[in-house]
Amino acid sequence: MKYLIAGNWKMNGTAASAKALASGLAHKTGVSAAHADIVLCPPAPLLPIVAAEIGQGLIGLGGQDCHANEKGAHTGDVSAGLLKDIGCSFVIVGHSERRADHGETDAIVKAKAAAALKAGLTPIICVGETEAEREAGKTATIIARQIAGSVPENATAANAVIAYEPVWAIGTGKTATTDDIAAVHGQIRNLFNGEGKANLRILYGGSVKGSNAQAILATAGVNGALVGGASLDLEDFWRIISACP
Ligand code: 13P
């Protein structure tokens, strides 16, 4: 199974910085073969700028969110169909920042993932426990609830990706231990009801950087990474890509 390294730029970047980062990455993939599938998820207004730099092929494009509906009166939202139309092949749904900032429930995340599938996009469906939940010993319960509630019935290993992002590890410099990562990834794979679970790509996210990528990516059940902060630094992001086994 080929690894997938996705860069979630979150609410960062300008037209100029997006152009520089995307063209820099395109240059690197042109010079030396990437060990992984690579996806860039910039803020929505920067998608066409990134699309123009990466061209067709080696680097994929993804949105950071989509609406559950196909179109209509939803000011500020973006449809999965439009993301597809402008060249995306992926979309992140259910990121913990959207669950927290926008009150997204499992049901909403599931509807968004279903909309993505209908539009022909691969949803990257995010799950993960908070620090309080982990300390209370509830990690497995929370992950089970999120997988049961957020993953559409028609999701398969071929059309969807899951990302495990412990909330307390995001942007904090803390990472889960490789034993904890292996345990949760194993649980997610077991719980996944869709076709082909052995080939389901499960990404780890939360303070992944060049210096820890090798250990994380070599962990059992880890098939790639969803990278925030380090994806804004071309050299560090490339170190992560190059750390894929
Ligand atoms: P950091 O890599 O900045 O911790 O962010 C992880 C994340 O939330 C990716 O979606």
Short mmCIF file of C-alpha atoms in Angstrom, two decimals, residues 84-243:
data_model
loop_
_atom_site.label_atom_id
_atom_site.label_comp_id
_atom_site.label_asym_id
_atom_site.label_seq_id
_atom_site.Cartn_x
_atom_site.Cartn_y
_atom_site.Cartn_z
CA LYS A 84 -13.90 18.37 -7.64
CA ASP A 85 -14.59 20.80 -10.46
CA ILE A 86 -11.52 22.91 -9.69
CA GLY A 87 -9.19 19.92 -9.53
CA CYS A 88 -9.39 18.43 -6.04
CA SER A 89 -9.35 14.71 -5.53
CA PHE A 90 -9.47 14.77 -1.70
CA VAL A 91 -11.25 16.68 1.06
CA ILE A 92 -10.61 16.63 4.80
CA VAL A 93 -13.81 16.23 6.82
CA GLY A 94 -14.39 16.22 10.57
CA HIS A 95 -11.10 17.79 11.54
CA SER A 96 -11.14 18.39 15.31
CA GLU A 97 -10.78 22.14 14.72
CA ARG A 98 -14.02 22.08 12.72
CA ARG A 99 -15.70 19.83 15.28
CA ALA A 100 -14.67 22.34 17.99
CA ASP A 101 -14.98 25.68 16.15
CA HIS A 102 -18.14 24.89 14.17
CA GLY A 103 -19.91 22.38 16.38
CA GLU A 104 -19.62 19.60 13.81
CA THR A 105 -21.14 16.39 15.12
CA ASP A 106 -20.43 12.86 13.91
CA ALA A 107 -23.69 13.03 11.91
CA ILE A 108 -22.58 16.23 10.15
CA VAL A 109 -19.15 14.77 9.42
CA LYS A 110 -20.77 11.64 8.00
CA ALA A 111 -23.03 13.73 5.75
CA LYS A 112 -20.01 15.69 4.51
CA ALA A 113 -18.05 12.51 3.85
CA ALA A 114 -21.04 11.11 1.96
CA ALA A 115 -21.22 14.29 -0.13
CA ALA A 116 -17.53 13.95 -0.90
CA LEU A 117 -17.98 10.35 -2.05
CA LYS A 118 -20.95 11.33 -4.20
CA ALA A 119 -18.86 14.04 -5.85
CA GLY A 120 -16.05 11.58 -6.56
CA LEU A 121 -13.68 12.96 -3.92
CA THR A 122 -11.78 10.84 -1.40
CA PRO A 123 -12.77 12.04 2.08
CA ILE A 124 -10.02 12.10 4.72
CA ILE A 125 -12.25 11.49 7.74
CA CYS A 126 -10.67 12.69 10.99
CA VAL A 127 -11.16 11.21 14.44
CA GLY A 128 -9.32 11.66 17.72
CA GLU A 129 -9.74 12.06 21.45
CA THR A 130 -9.13 15.13 23.61
CA GLU A 131 -6.59 15.15 26.41
CA ALA A 132 -9.35 14.91 29.04
CA GLU A 133 -10.85 11.90 27.25
CA ARG A 134 -7.48 10.17 27.07
CA GLU A 135 -6.75 10.83 30.73
CA ALA A 136 -10.17 9.48 31.66
CA GLY A 137 -9.35 6.25 29.81
CA LYS A 138 -12.03 6.93 27.19
CA THR A 139 -9.91 6.91 24.03
CA ALA A 140 -11.26 3.61 22.67
CA THR A 141 -14.86 4.61 23.42
CA ILE A 142 -14.51 7.98 21.69
CA ILE A 143 -12.79 6.48 18.64
CA ALA A 144 -15.49 3.79 18.38
CA ARG A 145 -18.24 6.44 18.56
CA GLN A 146 -16.56 8.65 15.97
CA ILE A 147 -15.90 5.81 13.51
CA ALA A 148 -19.45 4.46 13.88
CA GLY A 149 -20.94 7.94 13.51
CA SER A 150 -18.68 9.66 10.97
CA VAL A 151 -17.95 7.03 8.32
CA PRO A 152 -20.61 6.57 5.61
CA GLU A 153 -21.81 3.03 4.87
CA ASN A 154 -20.49 3.20 1.31
CA ALA A 155 -16.95 4.16 2.36
CA THR A 156 -14.37 1.56 1.30
CA ALA A 157 -10.61 1.28 1.49
CA ALA A 158 -10.52 2.35 -2.14
CA ASN A 159 -12.57 5.54 -1.82
CA ALA A 160 -11.90 6.84 1.70
CA VAL A 161 -9.06 7.55 4.12
CA ILE A 162 -9.20 7.82 7.92
CA ALA A 163 -6.94 10.12 9.92
CA TYR A 164 -6.27 9.57 13.61
CA GLU A 165 -5.41 12.89 15.16
CA PRO A 166 -5.33 12.98 18.97
CA VAL A 167 -6.57 16.51 19.69
CA TRP A 168 -3.95 17.07 22.40
CA ALA A 169 -1.14 16.31 19.93
CA ILE A 170 -2.23 18.89 17.35
CA GLY A 171 0.06 21.91 17.20
CA THR A 172 1.46 21.15 20.64
CA GLY A 173 4.71 19.39 19.79
CA LYS A 174 3.42 16.37 21.73
CA THR A 175 2.92 13.11 19.86
CA ALA A 176 1.27 9.90 20.94
CA THR A 177 3.66 7.05 21.66
CA THR A 178 4.12 4.61 18.82
CA ASP A 179 2.43 1.95 21.00
CA ASP A 180 -0.63 4.17 21.46
CA ILE A 181 -0.69 5.00 17.74
CA ALA A 182 -0.48 1.31 16.80
CA ALA A 183 -3.29 0.46 19.24
CA VAL A 184 -5.68 3.12 17.94
CA HIS A 185 -4.89 2.43 14.27
CA GLY A 186 -5.52 -1.27 14.90
CA GLN A 187 -8.82 -0.43 16.55
CA ILE A 188 -9.86 1.81 13.64
CA ARG A 189 -9.01 -0.90 11.10
CA ASN A 190 -11.03 -3.44 13.08
CA LEU A 191 -14.02 -1.13 13.34
CA PHE A 192 -14.03 -0.15 9.67
CA ASN A 193 -16.97 -1.90 8.07
CA GLY A 194 -16.23 -1.03 4.47
CA GLU A 195 -14.76 -3.29 1.84
CA GLY A 196 -11.03 -4.01 1.88
CA LYS A 197 -10.17 -2.97 5.43
CA ALA A 198 -6.68 -4.49 5.18
CA ASN A 199 -5.93 -1.87 2.52
CA LEU A 200 -7.56 1.07 4.30
CA ARG A 201 -5.14 3.99 4.56
CA ILE A 202 -5.06 5.27 8.13
CA LEU A 203 -3.02 8.44 8.59
CA TYR A 204 -1.59 9.69 11.87
CA GLY A 205 -1.71 13.42 12.58
CA GLY A 206 -0.52 15.58 15.43
CA SER A 207 2.86 17.33 15.52
CA VAL A 208 4.37 15.14 12.79
CA LYS A 209 7.64 16.69 11.63
CA GLY A 210 10.83 15.72 9.86
CA SER A 211 12.51 14.67 13.09
CA ASN A 212 9.80 12.23 14.26
CA ALA A 213 8.31 11.11 10.95
CA GLN A 214 10.46 8.03 10.51
CA ALA A 215 9.42 6.46 13.83
CA ILE A 216 5.75 7.34 13.34
CA LEU A 217 5.58 6.16 9.72
CA ALA A 218 7.27 2.86 10.62
CA THR A 219 4.60 2.15 13.26
CA ALA A 220 2.29 -0.80 12.66
CA GLY A 221 -0.96 0.22 11.01
CA VAL A 222 0.24 3.69 9.99
CA ASN A 223 -0.16 4.34 6.26
CA GLY A 224 0.78 8.00 6.11
CA ALA A 225 0.44 11.32 7.88
CA LEU A 226 -1.80 14.34 8.02
CA VAL A 227 0.61 17.18 8.63
CA GLY A 228 -0.25 20.67 9.85
CA GLY A 229 2.51 23.08 10.84
CA ALA A 230 5.39 21.18 9.24
CA SER A 231 3.62 21.15 5.86
CA LEU A 232 4.17 24.92 5.67
CA ASP A 233 7.94 24.38 5.61
CA LEU A 234 9.04 22.92 2.28
CA GLU A 235 12.19 21.24 3.60
CA ASP A 236 10.54 19.76 6.68
CA PHE A 237 7.53 18.54 4.66
CA TRP A 238 9.90 16.90 2.18
CA ARG A 239 11.76 15.19 5.04
CA ILE A 240 8.43 13.68 6.13
CA ILE A 241 7.67 12.51 2.59
CA SER A 242 11.17 11.04 2.32
CA ALA A 243 10.74 9.18 5.63
#
